Coordinates of C-alpha atoms (C1' of nucleotides) in Angstrom, one line a residue:
Chain O
M1 CA 23.3 58.3 76.3
S2 CA 22.9 61.7 77.9
R3 CA 21.4 64.4 75.6
T4 CA 22.1 68.0 75.8
V5 CA 19.5 70.7 75.5
L6 CA 20.1 74.4 75.1
V7 CA 17.5 76.4 76.8
V8 CA 17.1 79.9 75.4
E9 CA 14.7 81.8 77.7
D10 CA 15.0 85.3 79.1
E11 CA 12.9 84.9 82.2
A12 CA 15.1 83.4 84.9
P13 CA 12.3 81.6 86.9
I14 CA 11.0 79.8 83.8
R15 CA 14.6 79.0 82.8
E16 CA 15.2 77.5 86.3
M17 CA 12.0 75.5 86.1
L18 CA 12.9 74.2 82.6
K19 CA 16.3 73.3 83.9
F20 CA 14.9 71.4 86.8
V21 CA 12.4 69.5 84.8
L22 CA 14.8 68.6 82.1
E23 CA 17.6 67.5 84.4
Q24 CA 15.1 65.5 86.3
S25 CA 14.6 63.6 83.0
G26 CA 18.3 63.0 82.5
F27 CA 19.1 65.8 80.1
N28 CA 22.1 68.0 80.2
I29 CA 21.2 71.7 80.2
I30 CA 23.0 74.7 78.8
E31 CA 21.2 78.0 79.5
A32 CA 21.2 81.2 77.6
E33 CA 19.2 84.4 78.4
D34 CA 19.2 86.0 75.0
Y35 CA 20.1 85.9 71.4
D36 CA 23.7 86.8 71.8
I37 CA 24.5 84.5 74.6
A38 CA 22.7 81.7 72.7
Q39 CA 24.9 82.4 69.7
E40 CA 28.0 82.0 71.8
K41 CA 27.0 79.0 73.7
I42 CA 25.7 77.1 70.8
C43 CA 29.1 76.1 69.3
E44 CA 31.0 74.4 71.9
P45 CA 29.0 71.7 73.7
Y46 CA 26.8 71.4 70.6
P47 CA 23.4 70.7 71.9
D48 CA 21.2 67.9 70.6
L49 CA 18.2 70.1 70.8
I50 CA 17.3 73.7 71.3
L51 CA 14.4 74.9 73.4
L52 CA 13.7 78.4 72.2
D53 CA 11.4 81.0 73.7
W54 CA 9.6 83.1 71.1
M55 CA 9.8 86.3 73.1
L56 CA 13.4 87.3 73.5
P57 CA 14.9 90.7 74.1
G58 CA 17.7 91.6 71.7
G59 CA 16.5 89.6 68.8
S60 CA 13.4 87.5 68.5
G61 CA 13.3 83.7 68.8
V62 CA 12.3 83.4 65.2
Q63 CA 15.3 85.4 64.2
L64 CA 17.5 83.0 66.0
A65 CA 15.7 80.0 64.6
K66 CA 16.2 81.3 61.2
S67 CA 19.9 82.0 61.6
L68 CA 20.3 78.6 63.0
K69 CA 18.7 77.0 60.0
Q70 CA 21.0 79.0 57.8
H71 CA 24.3 77.9 59.1
E72 CA 25.5 74.5 58.1
F73 CA 26.7 73.4 61.5
T74 CA 23.5 74.2 63.3
R75 CA 21.1 73.4 60.6
D76 CA 20.4 69.9 61.8
I77 CA 19.8 70.7 65.4
P78 CA 16.1 70.4 66.1
V79 CA 14.4 73.4 67.6
I80 CA 11.3 73.4 69.8
M81 CA 9.7 76.8 70.2
L82 CA 8.0 78.0 73.4
T83 CA 5.1 80.2 72.7
A84 CA 2.5 81.8 75.0
R85 CA -1.1 80.8 74.4
G86 CA -2.8 83.1 72.0
E87 CA 0.3 83.7 69.9
E88 CA -1.0 81.4 67.3
E89 CA 0.3 83.4 64.5
D90 CA 3.7 83.1 66.0
K91 CA 3.5 79.3 66.0
I92 CA 2.9 79.3 62.3
R93 CA 5.7 81.7 61.7
G94 CA 7.9 79.7 64.1
L95 CA 7.2 76.5 62.1
D96 CA 7.9 78.4 58.9
A97 CA 11.2 79.6 60.4
G98 CA 12.2 76.0 60.8
A99 CA 11.1 75.0 64.3
D100 CA 10.4 71.3 64.5
D101 CA 7.7 71.6 67.1
Y102 CA 6.3 74.1 69.5
V103 CA 4.9 74.0 73.0
T104 CA 2.5 76.5 74.4
K105 CA 3.2 78.1 77.7
P106 CA 2.0 77.1 80.2
F107 CA 2.9 73.5 79.4
S108 CA 2.9 70.4 81.5
P109 CA 6.4 69.0 82.1
K110 CA 5.2 65.7 80.9
E111 CA 4.2 67.1 77.5
L112 CA 7.4 69.0 77.2
I113 CA 9.5 65.9 77.8
A114 CA 7.4 63.8 75.5
R115 CA 7.8 66.4 72.7
I116 CA 11.5 66.7 73.2
K117 CA 11.9 63.0 73.0
A118 CA 9.6 62.7 70.1
V119 CA 11.6 65.3 68.1
M120 CA 14.9 63.7 69.0
R121 CA 13.6 60.3 67.9
R122 CA 12.5 61.8 64.6
V123 CA 15.8 63.4 64.0
T124 CA 18.1 60.6 65.1
P125 CA 17.2 57.9 62.8
T126 CA 19.4 55.1 61.4
S127 CA 22.9 54.3 62.4
N128 CA 24.2 51.1 60.8
E129 CA 21.5 48.6 61.0
E130 CA 22.6 46.0 58.6
P131 CA 22.8 42.4 59.7
I132 CA 26.3 41.1 60.2
E133 CA 27.2 37.5 59.7
F134 CA 30.3 35.3 60.3
N135 CA 30.4 31.6 59.8
G136 CA 26.7 31.2 60.3
L137 CA 26.5 33.4 63.3
K138 CA 24.2 36.2 62.3
L139 CA 23.5 39.4 64.3
E140 CA 20.5 41.5 63.4
P141 CA 20.5 44.9 65.0
V142 CA 16.9 45.6 63.8
S143 CA 15.3 42.6 65.5
H144 CA 17.9 42.7 68.2
R145 CA 18.6 39.1 67.7
V146 CA 21.4 36.7 67.2
M147 CA 21.0 33.5 65.2
A148 CA 23.3 30.5 64.8
N149 CA 22.4 28.8 61.5
E150 CA 18.9 30.3 61.5
E151 CA 18.3 29.2 65.1
P152 CA 17.7 32.1 67.5
L153 CA 20.0 32.4 70.5
D154 CA 19.4 33.8 73.9
M155 CA 21.6 36.2 75.6
G156 CA 21.5 39.3 77.9
P157 CA 21.7 42.9 76.8
T158 CA 25.4 43.2 77.7
E159 CA 26.4 40.1 75.9
F160 CA 24.5 41.3 72.8
K161 CA 26.3 44.6 72.9
L162 CA 29.6 42.9 73.4
L163 CA 29.0 40.6 70.5
H164 CA 27.8 43.5 68.3
F165 CA 31.0 45.3 69.1
F166 CA 33.1 42.3 68.3
M167 CA 31.4 41.6 65.0
T168 CA 31.7 45.1 63.9
H169 CA 35.4 45.1 64.8
P170 CA 36.6 41.6 64.0
E171 CA 40.2 40.3 63.8
R172 CA 41.4 42.7 66.3
V173 CA 42.5 42.4 69.9
Y174 CA 40.8 44.6 72.5
S175 CA 42.0 44.9 76.1
R176 CA 39.5 44.6 78.9
E177 CA 39.7 48.4 79.4
L178 CA 39.0 49.1 75.7
L179 CA 36.1 46.8 75.8
L180 CA 34.7 48.5 78.8
D181 CA 35.0 51.8 77.1
N182 CA 33.4 50.6 73.9
V183 CA 30.7 48.3 75.2
W184 CA 29.9 49.6 78.7
G185 CA 30.6 53.2 77.8
T186 CA 33.2 55.6 79.0
N187 CA 33.4 56.8 82.6
V188 CA 31.8 53.6 84.0
Y189 CA 33.5 52.2 87.0
V190 CA 33.6 48.5 86.8
E191 CA 36.3 45.9 87.5
D192 CA 38.3 44.8 84.5
R193 CA 37.7 41.3 85.3
T194 CA 34.0 41.8 84.9
V195 CA 34.7 41.5 81.2
D196 CA 35.8 37.9 81.7
V197 CA 32.5 37.0 83.1
H198 CA 30.6 38.5 80.2
I199 CA 32.9 36.9 77.8
R200 CA 32.1 33.7 79.5
R201 CA 28.4 34.3 79.3
L202 CA 28.7 35.3 75.7
R203 CA 30.7 32.2 74.8
K204 CA 28.1 30.0 76.6
A205 CA 25.3 31.7 74.7
I206 CA 26.8 31.1 71.3
S207 CA 28.4 27.7 72.0
R208 CA 25.6 25.5 70.7
H209 CA 27.1 25.4 67.2
G210 CA 30.6 26.0 68.3
H211 CA 30.6 29.7 67.5
D212 CA 32.3 30.4 70.8
A213 CA 35.5 29.5 69.1
M214 CA 35.4 32.9 67.4
I215 CA 35.7 34.7 70.8
Q216 CA 39.4 34.2 71.4
T217 CA 41.5 34.9 74.4
V218 CA 44.8 36.6 73.7
R219 CA 46.7 36.0 76.8
G220 CA 48.1 39.2 78.4
A221 CA 46.3 41.4 75.8
G222 CA 42.6 40.8 75.9
Y223 CA 40.1 39.3 73.6
R224 CA 39.5 39.1 69.9
F225 CA 36.7 38.1 67.6
S226 CA 38.1 36.2 64.7
T227 CA 36.8 33.7 62.1
K228 CA 40.2 32.1 62.0
L229 CA 40.9 29.4 64.4
Chain E
M1 CA -2.0 55.5 43.5
S2 CA -4.6 58.3 43.4
R3 CA -5.7 59.5 46.8
T4 CA -9.2 60.6 47.6
V5 CA -10.0 63.7 49.6
L6 CA -13.4 64.6 51.1
V7 CA -14.0 68.3 51.1
V8 CA -16.5 69.5 53.6
E9 CA -17.2 73.2 52.9
D10 CA -20.4 75.1 52.7
E11 CA -19.4 78.0 50.5
A12 CA -19.6 76.8 46.9
P13 CA -16.9 79.1 45.5
I14 CA -14.3 78.0 48.0
R15 CA -15.3 74.4 47.5
E16 CA -14.8 74.9 43.8
M17 CA -11.5 76.4 44.3
L18 CA -10.4 73.6 46.6
K19 CA -11.6 71.1 44.1
F20 CA -9.7 72.7 41.3
V21 CA -6.5 73.0 43.3
L22 CA -6.6 69.5 44.6
E23 CA -7.5 67.8 41.3
Q24 CA -4.7 69.8 39.8
S25 CA -2.4 68.0 42.2
G26 CA -3.8 64.6 41.3
F27 CA -6.3 64.0 44.1
N28 CA -9.8 62.6 43.7
I29 CA -12.3 64.9 45.3
I30 CA -15.6 64.2 47.0
E31 CA -17.6 67.2 48.0
A32 CA -20.0 67.8 50.8
E33 CA -21.8 71.0 51.7
D34 CA -22.7 70.2 55.3
Y35 CA -22.6 67.9 58.2
D36 CA -25.3 65.6 57.0
I37 CA -24.1 65.2 53.5
A38 CA -20.6 64.6 54.8
Q39 CA -21.9 61.8 57.0
E40 CA -23.5 60.2 54.1
K41 CA -20.7 60.5 51.6
I42 CA -18.0 59.4 54.0
C43 CA -18.9 55.7 54.0
E44 CA -18.7 54.6 50.5
P45 CA -15.6 55.8 48.7
Y46 CA -13.8 55.9 52.0
P47 CA -11.6 59.0 51.6
D48 CA -7.9 59.0 52.5
L49 CA -8.2 62.4 54.1
I50 CA -10.9 64.9 55.1
L51 CA -10.6 68.6 54.6
L52 CA -13.0 70.1 57.0
D53 CA -14.3 73.6 57.3
W54 CA -14.7 74.8 60.8
M55 CA -17.8 76.9 60.1
L56 CA -20.5 74.7 58.9
P57 CA -24.3 75.2 59.0
G58 CA -26.2 72.4 60.5
G59 CA -23.5 71.2 62.9
S60 CA -20.0 72.6 63.4
G61 CA -16.9 71.1 61.9
V62 CA -15.6 70.2 65.3
Q63 CA -18.7 68.2 66.0
L64 CA -18.1 66.3 62.8
A65 CA -14.5 65.8 63.6
K66 CA -15.4 64.4 67.0
S67 CA -18.0 62.0 65.6
L68 CA -15.5 60.8 63.1
K69 CA -12.9 60.1 65.7
Q70 CA -15.4 58.2 67.7
H71 CA -16.4 55.6 65.1
E72 CA -14.0 52.8 64.6
F73 CA -14.2 52.8 60.8
T74 CA -13.5 56.5 60.4
R75 CA -11.2 57.0 63.3
D76 CA -8.1 56.5 61.3
I77 CA -8.9 58.9 58.5
P78 CA -6.8 62.0 59.0
V79 CA -8.6 65.4 59.2
I80 CA -7.3 68.8 58.3
M81 CA -9.4 71.7 59.6
L82 CA -9.9 74.9 57.6
T83 CA -10.2 77.9 59.9
A84 CA -10.6 81.6 59.2
R85 CA -7.8 83.9 60.4
G86 CA -8.6 85.1 63.9
E87 CA -10.4 82.0 65.1
E88 CA -7.3 81.1 67.0
E89 CA -9.1 79.5 69.9
D90 CA -10.9 77.3 67.4
K91 CA -7.7 75.9 66.1
I92 CA -6.9 74.7 69.5
R93 CA -10.2 73.1 70.0
G94 CA -9.9 71.7 66.5
L95 CA -6.7 69.9 67.4
D96 CA -8.3 68.7 70.6
A97 CA -11.1 67.3 68.7
G98 CA -8.8 65.1 66.8
A99 CA -7.8 67.2 63.7
D100 CA -4.4 66.2 62.5
D101 CA -3.5 69.7 61.2
Y102 CA -5.2 72.9 60.4
V103 CA -4.9 75.5 57.7
T104 CA -5.9 79.1 58.0
K105 CA -8.0 80.7 55.3
P106 CA -6.9 82.4 53.2
F107 CA -4.2 79.8 52.4
S108 CA -1.8 79.4 49.6
P109 CA -2.6 76.3 47.4
K110 CA 1.0 75.3 47.9
E111 CA 0.8 75.3 51.6
L112 CA -2.4 73.3 51.5
I113 CA -1.1 70.7 49.2
A114 CA 2.1 70.4 51.3
R115 CA 0.2 69.9 54.5
I116 CA -2.1 67.3 52.9
K117 CA 0.8 65.4 51.7
A118 CA 2.6 65.7 55.0
V119 CA -0.4 64.4 56.9
M120 CA -0.9 61.5 54.4
R121 CA 2.7 60.5 54.7
R122 CA 2.4 60.4 58.5
V123 CA -0.7 58.3 58.3
T124 CA -0.2 56.1 55.3
P125 CA 1.9 53.3 56.6
T126 CA -1.0 52.2 58.8
S127 CA -3.5 52.0 55.9
N128 CA -2.8 48.6 54.4
E129 CA -6.1 46.8 54.1
E130 CA -4.8 43.3 53.3
P131 CA -5.3 40.6 55.8
I132 CA -2.1 39.5 57.5
E133 CA -1.4 36.0 58.8
F134 CA 1.4 34.5 60.8
N135 CA 1.3 30.9 62.1
G136 CA -2.5 30.7 62.1
L137 CA -3.0 34.1 63.6
K138 CA -4.9 36.1 61.1
L139 CA -5.7 39.8 61.3
E140 CA -8.3 41.3 58.9
P141 CA -8.1 45.0 58.8
V142 CA -11.3 45.3 56.8
S143 CA -13.5 43.4 59.2
H144 CA -11.4 44.6 62.1
R145 CA -11.0 41.1 63.4
V146 CA -8.4 38.7 64.6
M147 CA -8.7 35.0 64.2
A148 CA -6.7 32.2 65.7
N149 CA -7.0 29.1 63.6
E150 CA -10.4 30.3 62.2
E151 CA -11.6 31.1 65.7
P152 CA -12.4 34.7 66.3
L153 CA -10.6 36.4 69.2
D154 CA -11.7 39.2 71.4
M155 CA -9.7 42.3 72.2
G156 CA -9.9 46.0 72.8
P157 CA -9.3 48.6 70.2
T158 CA -5.8 49.5 71.4
E159 CA -4.8 45.9 71.5
F160 CA -6.0 45.5 67.9
K161 CA -4.0 48.5 66.7
L162 CA -1.0 47.3 68.6
L163 CA -1.2 43.8 67.1
H164 CA -1.8 45.4 63.7
F165 CA 1.3 47.4 64.0
F166 CA 3.3 44.4 65.1
M167 CA 2.1 42.2 62.4
T168 CA 2.9 44.9 59.7
H169 CA 6.3 45.3 61.2
P170 CA 7.5 41.9 62.3
E171 CA 10.9 40.7 63.3
R172 CA 11.8 44.1 64.6
V173 CA 12.3 45.5 68.1
Y174 CA 10.3 48.5 69.1
S175 CA 10.9 50.5 72.2
R176 CA 7.9 51.5 74.3
E177 CA 8.4 55.1 73.1
L178 CA 8.4 54.0 69.5
L179 CA 5.3 51.9 70.1
L180 CA 3.5 54.9 71.7
D181 CA 4.5 57.0 68.6
N182 CA 3.2 54.5 66.2
V183 CA 0.2 53.0 67.9
W184 CA -1.1 55.7 70.1
G185 CA -0.1 58.6 67.9
T186 CA 2.6 61.2 68.0
N187 CA 1.0 63.8 70.2
V188 CA -0.2 61.7 73.0
Y189 CA 1.5 61.8 76.3
V190 CA 1.2 58.6 78.4
E191 CA 3.6 56.7 80.6
D192 CA 6.0 54.4 78.9
R193 CA 4.8 51.6 81.2
T194 CA 1.3 51.8 79.9
V195 CA 2.6 49.8 76.9
D196 CA 3.3 46.9 79.3
V197 CA -0.2 46.7 80.3
H198 CA -1.5 46.6 76.7
I199 CA 1.1 44.0 75.8
R200 CA -0.1 41.9 78.7
R201 CA -3.7 42.2 77.5
L202 CA -2.8 41.5 73.9
R203 CA -0.9 38.4 75.0
K204 CA -3.8 37.3 77.0
A205 CA -6.1 37.8 74.1
I206 CA -4.1 35.7 71.7
S207 CA -2.9 33.2 74.1
R208 CA -5.6 30.5 73.6
H209 CA -3.6 28.8 70.8
G210 CA -0.2 29.9 72.1
H211 CA 0.1 32.8 69.8
D212 CA 1.3 35.0 72.6
A213 CA 4.7 33.5 72.1
M214 CA 5.1 35.7 69.1
I215 CA 4.9 38.8 71.2
Q216 CA 8.4 38.8 72.6
T217 CA 10.0 40.8 75.3
V218 CA 13.5 42.1 74.4
R219 CA 14.9 43.1 77.7
G220 CA 16.3 46.6 77.8
A221 CA 15.1 47.2 74.3
G222 CA 11.3 46.8 74.0
Y223 CA 9.1 44.3 72.3
R224 CA 9.1 42.4 69.1
F225 CA 6.7 40.4 67.0
S226 CA 8.4 37.4 65.7
T227 CA 7.4 34.0 64.3
K228 CA 10.7 32.5 65.5
L229 CA 10.8 31.3 69.0
Chain S
dG1 C1' 58.2 20.2 86.7
dT2 C1' 57.3 24.3 89.5
dG3 C1' 55.7 28.5 90.4
dC4 C1' 53.6 32.6 88.9
dA5 C1' 50.6 35.4 86.5
dC6 C1' 46.7 35.3 83.9
dT7 C1' 42.1 33.5 82.6
dG8 C1' 37.8 30.6 83.5
dT9 C1' 33.9 29.6 86.2
dG10 C1' 30.1 29.2 89.4
dA11 C1' 27.8 31.4 93.2
dC12 C1' 25.7 35.2 95.3
dA13 C1' 24.1 39.6 96.7
dC14 C1' 22.2 43.4 94.5
dT15 C1' 20.0 46.2 90.6
dT16 C1' 17.3 46.9 87.0
dT17 C1' 13.6 45.8 84.2
dT18 C1' 9.3 43.6 83.2
dA19 C1' 4.9 41.3 84.6
dT20 C1' 0.8 41.5 87.0
dT21 C1' -2.8 43.2 89.4
dA22 C1' -5.9 46.4 91.3
dA23 C1' -7.8 50.8 91.5
dA24 C1' -8.6 55.4 89.5
dA25 C1' -9.7 58.1 85.5
dC26 C1' -11.9 58.7 81.4
dG27 C1' -15.5 58.7 77.8
dA28 C1' -19.3 57.5 75.6
dT29 C1' -24.2 56.0 76.2
dT30 C1' -28.3 55.8 78.3
Chain B
dA1 C1' -26.2 61.5 86.7
dA2 C1' -25.3 56.6 86.6
dT3 C1' -23.2 53.0 84.1
dC4 C1' -20.4 50.2 81.2
dG5 C1' -16.2 49.3 78.9
dT6 C1' -11.8 50.8 78.2
dT7 C1' -7.3 53.2 79.2
dT8 C1' -4.0 54.9 82.4
dT9 C1' -1.6 55.1 86.5
dA10 C1' 0.4 53.3 90.4
dA11 C1' 1.9 49.7 93.5
dT12 C1' 3.8 45.2 94.1
dA13 C1' 5.6 40.8 92.7
dA14 C1' 8.6 38.3 89.8
dA15 C1' 12.2 37.7 86.7
dA16 C1' 16.3 38.6 84.4
dG17 C1' 20.7 40.7 84.3
dT18 C1' 25.0 42.6 86.7
dG19 C1' 29.3 43.0 88.9
dT20 C1' 32.4 40.8 92.4
dC21 C1' 34.6 37.4 94.5
dA22 C1' 36.9 33.2 95.6
dC23 C1' 38.9 29.5 93.8
dA24 C1' 39.9 26.4 90.0
dG25 C1' 42.5 25.9 85.7
dT26 C1' 46.1 27.0 82.2
dG27 C1' 49.9 28.2 79.9
dC28 C1' 54.5 30.0 80.0
dA29 C1' 59.3 31.0 81.6
dC30 C1' 62.6 29.2 83.9

DNA sequence: GTGCACTGTGACACTTTTATTAAAACGATT
DNA sequence: AATCGTTTTAATAAAAGTGTCACAGTGCAC
């Protein structure tokens, strides 16, 4: 899950430094020197977070922050403001303008990363976390656990994801490739047949009460999760 | 559920004003003019939040804030600092001293109330005072104690908070980052792996009667407190 | 029934993640 | 400043999970 951060900062060296630090931590970076460029670049790759310098030529950071919070499509992108020490007033105005957090320059890379992650966590809350159950096989996303008739089962992360996918997409055949895309993630290079092995492991893991019968092989097509025999 | 706020402010008119504003919003108010009186009054009705003026005769506000954060029983009470405009440096020191937020005088009543509520929201989930028990492992928030089958256990403060968090949020996986957010606090920047060490110490501390089995590793996801094996 | 193409399985070399330990850093106390 | 208890970091060991392969089964078409 690679996240994209838009860095809006006029001073090239600082921008470079930010880019380095953030990429080091696995973020994708889009850069913008000023208000206008930021406006342009914001639309297309749609960043997960914006790092915004308070001091910008051609339109202040606050101005940008405000305009972001106005538009529907950008309203929900979290913003972290970069302010120089001593511009305390600005911080307050920045927060008023809709910034989610601020970091004082000079900052430690560690703090920056931590704040970015914290803000992202706050903003990206719940996907579908409801437990799913079929024939006594229950998967609880919240506790990250699978139970067969109330009895907890043990399986690896990949098997869990695989089962999760199957249970959320039952009664439908998926080719090995499709499974790789959906469970492993796109652009992952693994052998098709690897799926077989994980299917095997998953079946083994849920076999105690015979739930492995729901993981069905469809010869020549792939696999299917189905409650019907 | 009426919340109590301790107002520590030396200037009577401002204190009156604060009292008025806060009571208007449904809070209970305890007043204190200075450091010493605050120290006295803090114990008994146990406020839900402290509103603390930076400028106090007989001991500065920061001093009080620090001493509050030192003592176990008052450590978890959130503090909002009141600072005069222009004391920018103080704000920073105030936050360092452990204040949860600050408000600049003069402030709008609306802003003050909003910040108080925000801070309380952040902090509240932790403040359940009922003892919790799972499988003979009992945690008593009030006495700040953990017992395994009536036998008191020994652990450090962080382990206690960690266990407290786990026991109030059982059957749920938490990533290291989430644990740091919830147990250490939002603006603390430590390595993810630090959690491992505390998990280890916590497990060790509660292992005498095998309760460590409830602290479960969920590979690739984090840790979970669960009564099920 | 035979052969062919597809799937199942166990083993293994390799990665990634977690546990454990020891040492450094920190903070409060004296 | 020295000390004690705790937290954090860093280093290393241990464990768990992964992807591939070779070969064993299976089912299907003929």
